[in-house]
GROMACS .gro file of N, CA and C in nm:
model
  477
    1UNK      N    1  16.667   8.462  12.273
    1UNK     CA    2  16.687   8.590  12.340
    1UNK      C    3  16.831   8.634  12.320
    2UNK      N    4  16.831   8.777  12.226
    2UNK     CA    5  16.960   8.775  12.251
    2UNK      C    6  17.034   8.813  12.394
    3UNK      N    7  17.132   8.822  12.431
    3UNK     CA    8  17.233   8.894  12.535
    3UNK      C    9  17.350   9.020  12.520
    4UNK      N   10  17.300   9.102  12.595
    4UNK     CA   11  17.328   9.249  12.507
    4UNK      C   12  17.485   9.256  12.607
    5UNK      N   13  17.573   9.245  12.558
    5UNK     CA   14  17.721   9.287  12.726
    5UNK      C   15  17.705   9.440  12.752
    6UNK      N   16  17.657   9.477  12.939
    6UNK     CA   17  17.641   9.594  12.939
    6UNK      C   18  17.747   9.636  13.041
    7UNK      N   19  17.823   9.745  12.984
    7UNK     CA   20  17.898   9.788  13.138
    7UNK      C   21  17.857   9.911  13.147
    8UNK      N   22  17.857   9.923  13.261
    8UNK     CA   23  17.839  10.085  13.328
    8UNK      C   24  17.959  10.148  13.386
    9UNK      N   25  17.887  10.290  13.418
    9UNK     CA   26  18.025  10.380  13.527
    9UNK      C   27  17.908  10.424  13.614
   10UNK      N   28  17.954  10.423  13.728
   10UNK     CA   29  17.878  10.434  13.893
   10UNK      C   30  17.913  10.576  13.854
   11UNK      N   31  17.820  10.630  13.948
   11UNK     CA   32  17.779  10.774  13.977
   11UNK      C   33  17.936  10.828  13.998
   12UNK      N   34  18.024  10.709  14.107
   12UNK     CA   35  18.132  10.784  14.145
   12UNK      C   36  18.287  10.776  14.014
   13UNK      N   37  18.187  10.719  13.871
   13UNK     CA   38  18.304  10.720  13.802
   13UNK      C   39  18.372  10.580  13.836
   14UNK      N   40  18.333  10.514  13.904
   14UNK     CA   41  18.391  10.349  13.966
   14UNK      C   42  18.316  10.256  13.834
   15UNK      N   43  18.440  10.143  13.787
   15UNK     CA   44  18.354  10.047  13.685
   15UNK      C   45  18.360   9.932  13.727
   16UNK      N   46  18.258   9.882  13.618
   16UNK     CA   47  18.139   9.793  13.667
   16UNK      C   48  18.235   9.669  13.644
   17UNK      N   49  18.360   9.681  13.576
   17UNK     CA   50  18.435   9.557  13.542
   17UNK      C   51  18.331   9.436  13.507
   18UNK      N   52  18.215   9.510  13.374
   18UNK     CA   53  18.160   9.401  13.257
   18UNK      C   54  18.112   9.246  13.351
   19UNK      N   55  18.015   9.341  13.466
   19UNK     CA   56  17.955   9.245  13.537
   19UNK      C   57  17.831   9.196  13.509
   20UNK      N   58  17.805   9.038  13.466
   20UNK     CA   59  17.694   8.943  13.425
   20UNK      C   60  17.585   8.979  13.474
   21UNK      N   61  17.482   9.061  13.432
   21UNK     CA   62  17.360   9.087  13.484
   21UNK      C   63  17.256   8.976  13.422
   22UNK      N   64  17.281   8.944  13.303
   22UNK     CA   65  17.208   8.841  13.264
   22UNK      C   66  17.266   8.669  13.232
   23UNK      N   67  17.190   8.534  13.283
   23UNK     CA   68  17.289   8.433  13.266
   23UNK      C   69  17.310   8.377  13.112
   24UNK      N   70  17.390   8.369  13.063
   24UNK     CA   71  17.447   8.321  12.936
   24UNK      C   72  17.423   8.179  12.912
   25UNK      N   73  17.365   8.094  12.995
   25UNK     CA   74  17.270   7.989  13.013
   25UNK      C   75  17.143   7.984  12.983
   26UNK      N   76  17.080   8.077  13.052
   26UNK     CA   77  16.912   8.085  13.068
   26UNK      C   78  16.878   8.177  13.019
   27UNK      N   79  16.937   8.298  13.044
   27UNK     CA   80  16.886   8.428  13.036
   27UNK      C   81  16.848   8.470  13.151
   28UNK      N   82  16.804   8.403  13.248
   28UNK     CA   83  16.813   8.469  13.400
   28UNK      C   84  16.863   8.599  13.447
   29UNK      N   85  16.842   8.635  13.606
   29UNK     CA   86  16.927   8.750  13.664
   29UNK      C   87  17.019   8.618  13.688
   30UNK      N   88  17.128   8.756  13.702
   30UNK     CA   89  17.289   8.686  13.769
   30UNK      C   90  17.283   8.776  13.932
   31UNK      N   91  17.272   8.714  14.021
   31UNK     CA   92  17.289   8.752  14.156
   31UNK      C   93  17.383   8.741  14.201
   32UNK      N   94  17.476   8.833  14.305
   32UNK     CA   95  17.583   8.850  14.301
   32UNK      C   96  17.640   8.796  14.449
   33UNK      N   97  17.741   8.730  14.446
   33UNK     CA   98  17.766   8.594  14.565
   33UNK      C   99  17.895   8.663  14.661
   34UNK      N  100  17.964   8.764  14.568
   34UNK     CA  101  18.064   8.798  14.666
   34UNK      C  102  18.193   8.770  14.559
   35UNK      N  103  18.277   8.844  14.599
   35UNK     CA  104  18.479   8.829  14.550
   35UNK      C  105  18.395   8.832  14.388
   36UNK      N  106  18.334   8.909  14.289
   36UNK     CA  107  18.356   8.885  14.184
   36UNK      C  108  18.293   8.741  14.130
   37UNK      N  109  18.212   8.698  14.190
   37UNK     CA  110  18.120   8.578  14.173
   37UNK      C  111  17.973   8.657  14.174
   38UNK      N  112  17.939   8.564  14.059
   38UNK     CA  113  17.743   8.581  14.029
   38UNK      C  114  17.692   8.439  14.064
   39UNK      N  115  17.572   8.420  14.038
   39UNK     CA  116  17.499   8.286  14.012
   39UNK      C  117  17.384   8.300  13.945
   40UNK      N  118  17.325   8.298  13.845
   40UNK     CA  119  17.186   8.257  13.826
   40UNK      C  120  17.083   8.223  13.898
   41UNK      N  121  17.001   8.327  13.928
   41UNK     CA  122  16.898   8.270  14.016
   41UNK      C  123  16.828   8.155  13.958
   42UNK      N  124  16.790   8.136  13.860
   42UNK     CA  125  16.708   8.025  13.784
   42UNK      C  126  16.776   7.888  13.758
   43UNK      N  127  16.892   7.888  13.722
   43UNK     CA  128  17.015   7.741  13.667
   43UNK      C  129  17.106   7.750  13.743
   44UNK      N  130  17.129   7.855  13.843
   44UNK     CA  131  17.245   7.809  13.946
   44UNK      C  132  17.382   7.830  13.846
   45UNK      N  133  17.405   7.897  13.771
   45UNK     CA  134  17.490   7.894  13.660
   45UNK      C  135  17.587   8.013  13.756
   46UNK      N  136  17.727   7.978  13.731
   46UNK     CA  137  17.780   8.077  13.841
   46UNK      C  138  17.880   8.153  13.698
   47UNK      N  139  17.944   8.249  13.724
   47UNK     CA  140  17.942   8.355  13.615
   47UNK      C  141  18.050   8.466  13.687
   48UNK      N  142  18.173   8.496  13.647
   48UNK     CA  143  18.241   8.609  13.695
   48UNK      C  144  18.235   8.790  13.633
   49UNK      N  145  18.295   8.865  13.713
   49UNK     CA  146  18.313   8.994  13.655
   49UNK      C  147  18.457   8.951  13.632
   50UNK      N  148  18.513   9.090  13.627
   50UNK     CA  149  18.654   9.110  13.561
   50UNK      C  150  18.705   9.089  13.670
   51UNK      N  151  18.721   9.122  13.822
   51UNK     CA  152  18.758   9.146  13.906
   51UNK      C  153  18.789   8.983  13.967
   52UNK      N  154  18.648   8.919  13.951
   52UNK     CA  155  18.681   8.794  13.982
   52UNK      C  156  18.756   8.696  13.895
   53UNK      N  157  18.722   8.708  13.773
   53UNK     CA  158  18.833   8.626  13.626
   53UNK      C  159  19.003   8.653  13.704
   54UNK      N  160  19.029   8.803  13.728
   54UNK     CA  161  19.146   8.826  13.762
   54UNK      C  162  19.219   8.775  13.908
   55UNK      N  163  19.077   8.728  13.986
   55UNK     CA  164  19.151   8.679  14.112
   55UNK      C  165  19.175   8.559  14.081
   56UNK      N  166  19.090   8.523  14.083
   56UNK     CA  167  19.109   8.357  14.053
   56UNK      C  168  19.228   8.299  13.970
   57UNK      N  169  19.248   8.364  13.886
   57UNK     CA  170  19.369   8.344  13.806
   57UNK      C  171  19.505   8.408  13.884
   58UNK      N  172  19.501   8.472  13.972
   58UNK     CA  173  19.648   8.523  14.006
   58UNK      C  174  19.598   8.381  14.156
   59UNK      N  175  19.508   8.362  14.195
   59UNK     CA  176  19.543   8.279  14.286
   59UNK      C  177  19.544   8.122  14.239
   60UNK      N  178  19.559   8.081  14.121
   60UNK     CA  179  19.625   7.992  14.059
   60UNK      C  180  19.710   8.006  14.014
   61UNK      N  181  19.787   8.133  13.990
   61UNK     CA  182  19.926   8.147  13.917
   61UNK      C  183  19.984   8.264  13.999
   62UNK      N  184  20.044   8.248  14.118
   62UNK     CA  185  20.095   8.309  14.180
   62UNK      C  186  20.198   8.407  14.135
   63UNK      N  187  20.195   8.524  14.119
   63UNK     CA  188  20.338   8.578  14.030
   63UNK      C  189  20.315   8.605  13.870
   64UNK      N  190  20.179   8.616  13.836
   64UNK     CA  191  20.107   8.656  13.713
   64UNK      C  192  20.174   8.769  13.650
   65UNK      N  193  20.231   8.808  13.515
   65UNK     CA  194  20.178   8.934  13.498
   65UNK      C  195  20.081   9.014  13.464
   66UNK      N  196  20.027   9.126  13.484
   66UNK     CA  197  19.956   9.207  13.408
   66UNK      C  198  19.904   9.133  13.273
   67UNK      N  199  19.999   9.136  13.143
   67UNK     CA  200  19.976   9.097  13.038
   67UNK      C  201  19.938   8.928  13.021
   68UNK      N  202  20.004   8.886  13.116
   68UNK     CA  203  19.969   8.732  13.159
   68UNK      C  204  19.796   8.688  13.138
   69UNK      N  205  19.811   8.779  13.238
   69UNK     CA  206  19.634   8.809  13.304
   69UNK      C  207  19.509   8.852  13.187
   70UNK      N  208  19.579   8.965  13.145
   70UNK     CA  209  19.472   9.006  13.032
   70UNK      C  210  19.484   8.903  12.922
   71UNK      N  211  19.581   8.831  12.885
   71UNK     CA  212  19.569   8.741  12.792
   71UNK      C  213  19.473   8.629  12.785
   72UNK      N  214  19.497   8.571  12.927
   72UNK     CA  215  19.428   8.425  12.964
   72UNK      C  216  19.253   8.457  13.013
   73UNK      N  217  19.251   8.582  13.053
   73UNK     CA  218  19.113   8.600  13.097
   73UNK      C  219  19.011   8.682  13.029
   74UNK      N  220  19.100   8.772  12.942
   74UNK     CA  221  19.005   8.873  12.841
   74UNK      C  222  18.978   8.960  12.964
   75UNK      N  223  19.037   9.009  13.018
   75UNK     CA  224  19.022   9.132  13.133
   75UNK      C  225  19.147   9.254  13.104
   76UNK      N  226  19.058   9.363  13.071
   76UNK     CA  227  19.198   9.470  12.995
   76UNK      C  228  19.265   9.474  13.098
   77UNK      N  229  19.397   9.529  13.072
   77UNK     CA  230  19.501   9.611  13.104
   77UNK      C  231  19.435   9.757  13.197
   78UNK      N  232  19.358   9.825  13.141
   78UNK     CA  233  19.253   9.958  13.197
   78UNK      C  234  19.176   9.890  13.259
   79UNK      N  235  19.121   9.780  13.302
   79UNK     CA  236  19.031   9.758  13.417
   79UNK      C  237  19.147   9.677  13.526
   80UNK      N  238  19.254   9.588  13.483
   80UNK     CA  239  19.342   9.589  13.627
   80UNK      C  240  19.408   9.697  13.666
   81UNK      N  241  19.459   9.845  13.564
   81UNK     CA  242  19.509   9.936  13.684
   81UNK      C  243  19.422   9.975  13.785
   82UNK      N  244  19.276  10.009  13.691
   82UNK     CA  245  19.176  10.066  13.798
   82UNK      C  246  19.201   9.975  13.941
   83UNK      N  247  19.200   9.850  13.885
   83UNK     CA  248  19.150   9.726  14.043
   83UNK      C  249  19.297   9.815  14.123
   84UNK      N  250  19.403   9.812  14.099
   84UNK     CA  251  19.501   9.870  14.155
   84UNK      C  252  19.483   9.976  14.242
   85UNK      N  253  19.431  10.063  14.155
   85UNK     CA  254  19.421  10.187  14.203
   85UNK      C  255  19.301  10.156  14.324
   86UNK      N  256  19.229  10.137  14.290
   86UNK     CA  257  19.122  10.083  14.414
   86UNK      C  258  19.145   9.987  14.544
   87UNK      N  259  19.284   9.940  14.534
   87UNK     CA  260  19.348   9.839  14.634
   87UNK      C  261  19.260   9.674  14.595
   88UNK      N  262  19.247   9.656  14.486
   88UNK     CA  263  19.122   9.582  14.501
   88UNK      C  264  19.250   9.435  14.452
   89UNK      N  265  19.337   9.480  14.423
   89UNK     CA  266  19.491   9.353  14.297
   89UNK      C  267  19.595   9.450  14.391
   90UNK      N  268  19.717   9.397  14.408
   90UNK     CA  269  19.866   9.464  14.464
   90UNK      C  270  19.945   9.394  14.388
   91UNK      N  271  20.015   9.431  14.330
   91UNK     CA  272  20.140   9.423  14.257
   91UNK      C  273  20.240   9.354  14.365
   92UNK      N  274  20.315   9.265  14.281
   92UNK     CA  275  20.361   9.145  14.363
   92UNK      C  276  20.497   9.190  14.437
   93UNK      N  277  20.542   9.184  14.605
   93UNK     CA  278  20.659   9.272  14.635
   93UNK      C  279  20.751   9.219  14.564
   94UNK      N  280  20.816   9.073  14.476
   94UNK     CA  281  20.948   9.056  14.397
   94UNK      C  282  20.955   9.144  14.294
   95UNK      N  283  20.818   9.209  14.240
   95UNK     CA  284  20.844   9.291  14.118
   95UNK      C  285  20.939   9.378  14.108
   96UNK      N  286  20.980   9.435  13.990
   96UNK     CA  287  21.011   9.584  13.985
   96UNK      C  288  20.958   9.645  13.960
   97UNK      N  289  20.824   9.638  13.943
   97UNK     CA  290  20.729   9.743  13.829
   97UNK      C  291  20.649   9.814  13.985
   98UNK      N  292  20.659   9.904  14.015
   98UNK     CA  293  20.552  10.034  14.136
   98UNK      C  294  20.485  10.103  14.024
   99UNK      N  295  20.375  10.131  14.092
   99UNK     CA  296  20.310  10.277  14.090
   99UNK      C  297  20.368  10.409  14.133
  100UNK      N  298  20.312  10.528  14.169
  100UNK     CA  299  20.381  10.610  14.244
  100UNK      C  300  20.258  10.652  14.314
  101UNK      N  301  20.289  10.727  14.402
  101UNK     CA  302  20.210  10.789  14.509
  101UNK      C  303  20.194  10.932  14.437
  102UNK      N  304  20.063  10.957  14.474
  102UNK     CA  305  19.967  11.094  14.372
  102UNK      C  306  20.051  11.209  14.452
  103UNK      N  307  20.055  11.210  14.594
  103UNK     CA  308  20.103  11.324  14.646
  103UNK      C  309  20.273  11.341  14.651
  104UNK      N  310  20.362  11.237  14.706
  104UNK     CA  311  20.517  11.236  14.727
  104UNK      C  312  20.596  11.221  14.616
  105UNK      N  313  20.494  11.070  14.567
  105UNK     CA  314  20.599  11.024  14.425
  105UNK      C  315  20.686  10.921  14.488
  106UNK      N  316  20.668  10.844  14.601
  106UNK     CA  317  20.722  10.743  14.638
  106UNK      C  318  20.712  10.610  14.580
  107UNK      N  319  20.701  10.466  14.582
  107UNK     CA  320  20.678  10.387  14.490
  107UNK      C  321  20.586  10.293  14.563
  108UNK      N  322  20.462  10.263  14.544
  108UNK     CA  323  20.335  10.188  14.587
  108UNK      C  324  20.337  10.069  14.505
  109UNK      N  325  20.276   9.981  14.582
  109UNK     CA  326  20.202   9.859  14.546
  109UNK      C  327  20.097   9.858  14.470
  110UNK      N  328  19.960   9.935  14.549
  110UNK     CA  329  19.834   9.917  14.513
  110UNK      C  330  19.820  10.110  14.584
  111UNK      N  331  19.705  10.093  14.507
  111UNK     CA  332  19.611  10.269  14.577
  111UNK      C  333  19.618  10.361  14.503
  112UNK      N  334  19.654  10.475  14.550
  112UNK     CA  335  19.673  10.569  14.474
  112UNK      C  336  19.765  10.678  14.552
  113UNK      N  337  19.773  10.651  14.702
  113UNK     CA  338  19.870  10.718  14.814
  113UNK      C  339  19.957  10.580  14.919
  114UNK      N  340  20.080  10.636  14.926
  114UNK     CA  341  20.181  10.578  15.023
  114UNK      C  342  20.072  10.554  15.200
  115UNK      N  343  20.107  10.514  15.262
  115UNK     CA  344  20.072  10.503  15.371
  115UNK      C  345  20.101  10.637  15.479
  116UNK      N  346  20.204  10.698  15.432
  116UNK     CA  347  20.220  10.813  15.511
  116UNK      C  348  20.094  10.925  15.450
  117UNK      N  349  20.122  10.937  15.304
  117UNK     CA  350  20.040  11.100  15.288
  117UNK      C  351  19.926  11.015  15.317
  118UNK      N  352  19.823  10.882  15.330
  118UNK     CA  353  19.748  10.862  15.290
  118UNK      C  354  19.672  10.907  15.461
  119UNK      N  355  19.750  10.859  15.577
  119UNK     CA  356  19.720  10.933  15.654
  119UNK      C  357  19.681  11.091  15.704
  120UNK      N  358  19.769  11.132  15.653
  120UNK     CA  359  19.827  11.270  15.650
  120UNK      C  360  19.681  11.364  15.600
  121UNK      N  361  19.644  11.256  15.461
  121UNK     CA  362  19.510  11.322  15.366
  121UNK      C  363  19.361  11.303  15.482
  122UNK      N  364  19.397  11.151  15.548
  122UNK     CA  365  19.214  11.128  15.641
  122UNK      C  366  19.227  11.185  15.735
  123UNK      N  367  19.390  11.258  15.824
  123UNK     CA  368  19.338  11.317  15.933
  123UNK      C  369  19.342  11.504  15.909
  124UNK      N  370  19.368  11.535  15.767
  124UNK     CA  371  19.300  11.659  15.747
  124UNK      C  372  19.179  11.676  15.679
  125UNK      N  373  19.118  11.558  15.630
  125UNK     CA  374  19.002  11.541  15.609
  125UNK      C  375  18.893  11.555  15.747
  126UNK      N  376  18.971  11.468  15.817
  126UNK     CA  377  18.853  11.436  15.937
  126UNK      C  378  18.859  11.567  16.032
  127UNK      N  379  18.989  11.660  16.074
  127UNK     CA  380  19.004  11.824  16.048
  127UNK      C  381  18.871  11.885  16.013
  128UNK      N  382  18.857  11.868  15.934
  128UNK     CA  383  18.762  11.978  15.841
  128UNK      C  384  18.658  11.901  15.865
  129UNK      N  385  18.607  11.795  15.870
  129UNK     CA  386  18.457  11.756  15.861
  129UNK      C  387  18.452  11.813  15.977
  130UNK      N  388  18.556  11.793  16.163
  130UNK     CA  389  18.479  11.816  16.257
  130UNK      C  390  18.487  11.990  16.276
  131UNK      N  391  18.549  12.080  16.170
  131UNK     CA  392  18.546  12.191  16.208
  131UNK      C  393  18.421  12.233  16.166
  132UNK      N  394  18.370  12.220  16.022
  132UNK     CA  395  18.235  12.234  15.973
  132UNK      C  396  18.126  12.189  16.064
  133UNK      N  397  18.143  12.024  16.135
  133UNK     CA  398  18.011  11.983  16.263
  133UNK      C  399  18.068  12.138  16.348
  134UNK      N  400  18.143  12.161  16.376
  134UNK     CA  401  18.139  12.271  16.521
  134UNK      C  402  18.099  12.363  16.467
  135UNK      N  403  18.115  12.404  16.339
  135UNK     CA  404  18.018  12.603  16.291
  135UNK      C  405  17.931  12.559  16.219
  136UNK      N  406  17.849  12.438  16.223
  136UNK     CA  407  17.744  12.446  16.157
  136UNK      C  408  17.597  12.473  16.243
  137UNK      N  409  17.647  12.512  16.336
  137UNK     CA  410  17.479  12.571  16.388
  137UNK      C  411  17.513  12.679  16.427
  138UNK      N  412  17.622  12.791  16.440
  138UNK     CA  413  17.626  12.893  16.432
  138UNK      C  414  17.511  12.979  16.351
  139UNK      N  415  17.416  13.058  16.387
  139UNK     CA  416  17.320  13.153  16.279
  139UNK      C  417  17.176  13.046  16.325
  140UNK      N  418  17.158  12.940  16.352
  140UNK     CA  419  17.057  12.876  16.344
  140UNK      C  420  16.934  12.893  16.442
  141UNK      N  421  16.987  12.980  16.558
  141UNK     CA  422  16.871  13.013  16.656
  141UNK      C  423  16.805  13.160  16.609
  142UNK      N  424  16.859  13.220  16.527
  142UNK     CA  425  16.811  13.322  16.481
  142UNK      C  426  16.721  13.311  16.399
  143UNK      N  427  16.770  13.201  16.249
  143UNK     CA  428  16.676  13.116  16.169
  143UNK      C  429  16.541  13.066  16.232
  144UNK      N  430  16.555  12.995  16.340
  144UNK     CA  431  16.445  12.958  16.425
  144UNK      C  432  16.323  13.057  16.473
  145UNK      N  433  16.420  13.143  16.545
  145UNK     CA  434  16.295  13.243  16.575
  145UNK      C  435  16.228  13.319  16.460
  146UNK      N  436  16.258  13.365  16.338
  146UNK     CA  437  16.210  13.420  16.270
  146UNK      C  438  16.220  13.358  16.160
  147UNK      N  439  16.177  13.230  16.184
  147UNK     CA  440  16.172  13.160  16.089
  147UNK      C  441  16.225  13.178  15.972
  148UNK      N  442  16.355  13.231  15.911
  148UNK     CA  443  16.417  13.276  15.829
  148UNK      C  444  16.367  13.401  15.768
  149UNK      N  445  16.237  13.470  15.833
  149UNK     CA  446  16.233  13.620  15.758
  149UNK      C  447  16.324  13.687  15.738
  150UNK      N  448  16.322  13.851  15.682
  150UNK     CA  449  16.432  13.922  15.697
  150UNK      C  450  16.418  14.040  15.802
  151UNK      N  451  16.527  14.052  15.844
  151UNK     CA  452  16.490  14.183  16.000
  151UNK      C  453  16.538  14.308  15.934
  152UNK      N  454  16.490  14.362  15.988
  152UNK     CA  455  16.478  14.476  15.914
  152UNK      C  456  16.473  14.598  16.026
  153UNK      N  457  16.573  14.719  16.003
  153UNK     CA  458  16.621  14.806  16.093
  153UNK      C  459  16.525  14.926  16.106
  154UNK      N  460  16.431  14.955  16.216
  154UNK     CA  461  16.307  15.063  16.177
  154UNK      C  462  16.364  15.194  16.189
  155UNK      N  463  16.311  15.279  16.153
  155UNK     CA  464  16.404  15.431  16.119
  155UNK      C  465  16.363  15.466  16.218
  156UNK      N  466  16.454  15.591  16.260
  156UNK     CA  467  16.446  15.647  16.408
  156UNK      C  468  16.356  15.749  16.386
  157UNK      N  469  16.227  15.778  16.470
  157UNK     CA  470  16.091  15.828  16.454
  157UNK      C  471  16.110  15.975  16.510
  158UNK      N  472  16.243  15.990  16.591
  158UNK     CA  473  16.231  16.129  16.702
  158UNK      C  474  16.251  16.191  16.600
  159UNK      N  475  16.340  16.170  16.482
  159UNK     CA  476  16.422  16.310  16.404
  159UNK      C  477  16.293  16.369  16.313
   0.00000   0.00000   0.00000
């Protein structure tokens, strides 16, 4: 049987970081255990994504680099910024190397926002979701009674 390597992109554009759907043992499903761990349902064969190759290795080599990482594990460079950007890896505080923050331009660890705008962004988010819950049944008892027909203005009969 051969084994085809499949990666995907999630609906939300999120990747699959070249996760073992089939076991490289058996041919089995690879069932998924948690942190970037699979197992083989059939041989018990346990099996990482990218996400997990990359933990495991920075938590044996404390103070990894980037290029460190992609070397020893075969995990790109473009799938650890993503983990970054996702908070999923943080860049080590002795470094010098930051990110920046999408909105200020301050210098981050991990994400894609500082802790200030990142607030700043969920409580004008959460703003607007509860202004939309409060006018969203505005118009709806009208809908109801006439079951969405259209009303219609009758002409004045005296003239």
């Amino acid at each position: 049987m051969e084994r085809k390597d499949v990666t995907l992109v999630g609906k939300l554009g999120e990747y699959d970081y070249n996760r073992p759907y089939v076991c490289s043992e058996c041919g089995g499903i690879m069932i998924f255990r948690g942190v970037g761990e699979y197992e083989c349902e059939d041989c018990h064969y346990r099996a990482y994504d990218d996400y997990g190759k990359a933990r495991n290795y920075i938590e044996k080599n404390p103070g990894a680099t980037s290029g460190e990482i992609s070397e020893r594990t075969g995990v790109s460079q473009k799938a650890m910024r993503q983990m970054l950007r996702e908070s999923r890896l943080e860049i080590a505080s002795d470094s010098k190397t930051f990110m920046k923050c999408g909105i200020c331009g301050v210098n981050i660890r991990h994400g894609t926002l500082c802790e200030k705008c990142a607030a700043s962004y969920h409580r004008l988010a959460e703003e607007q979701e509860r202004t939309k819950r409060m006018l969203a049944g505005y118009g709806m008892d009208i809908k109801e009674r006439n079951e969405g027909a259209m009303r219609f203005i009758k002409p004045d009969q005296n003239k």
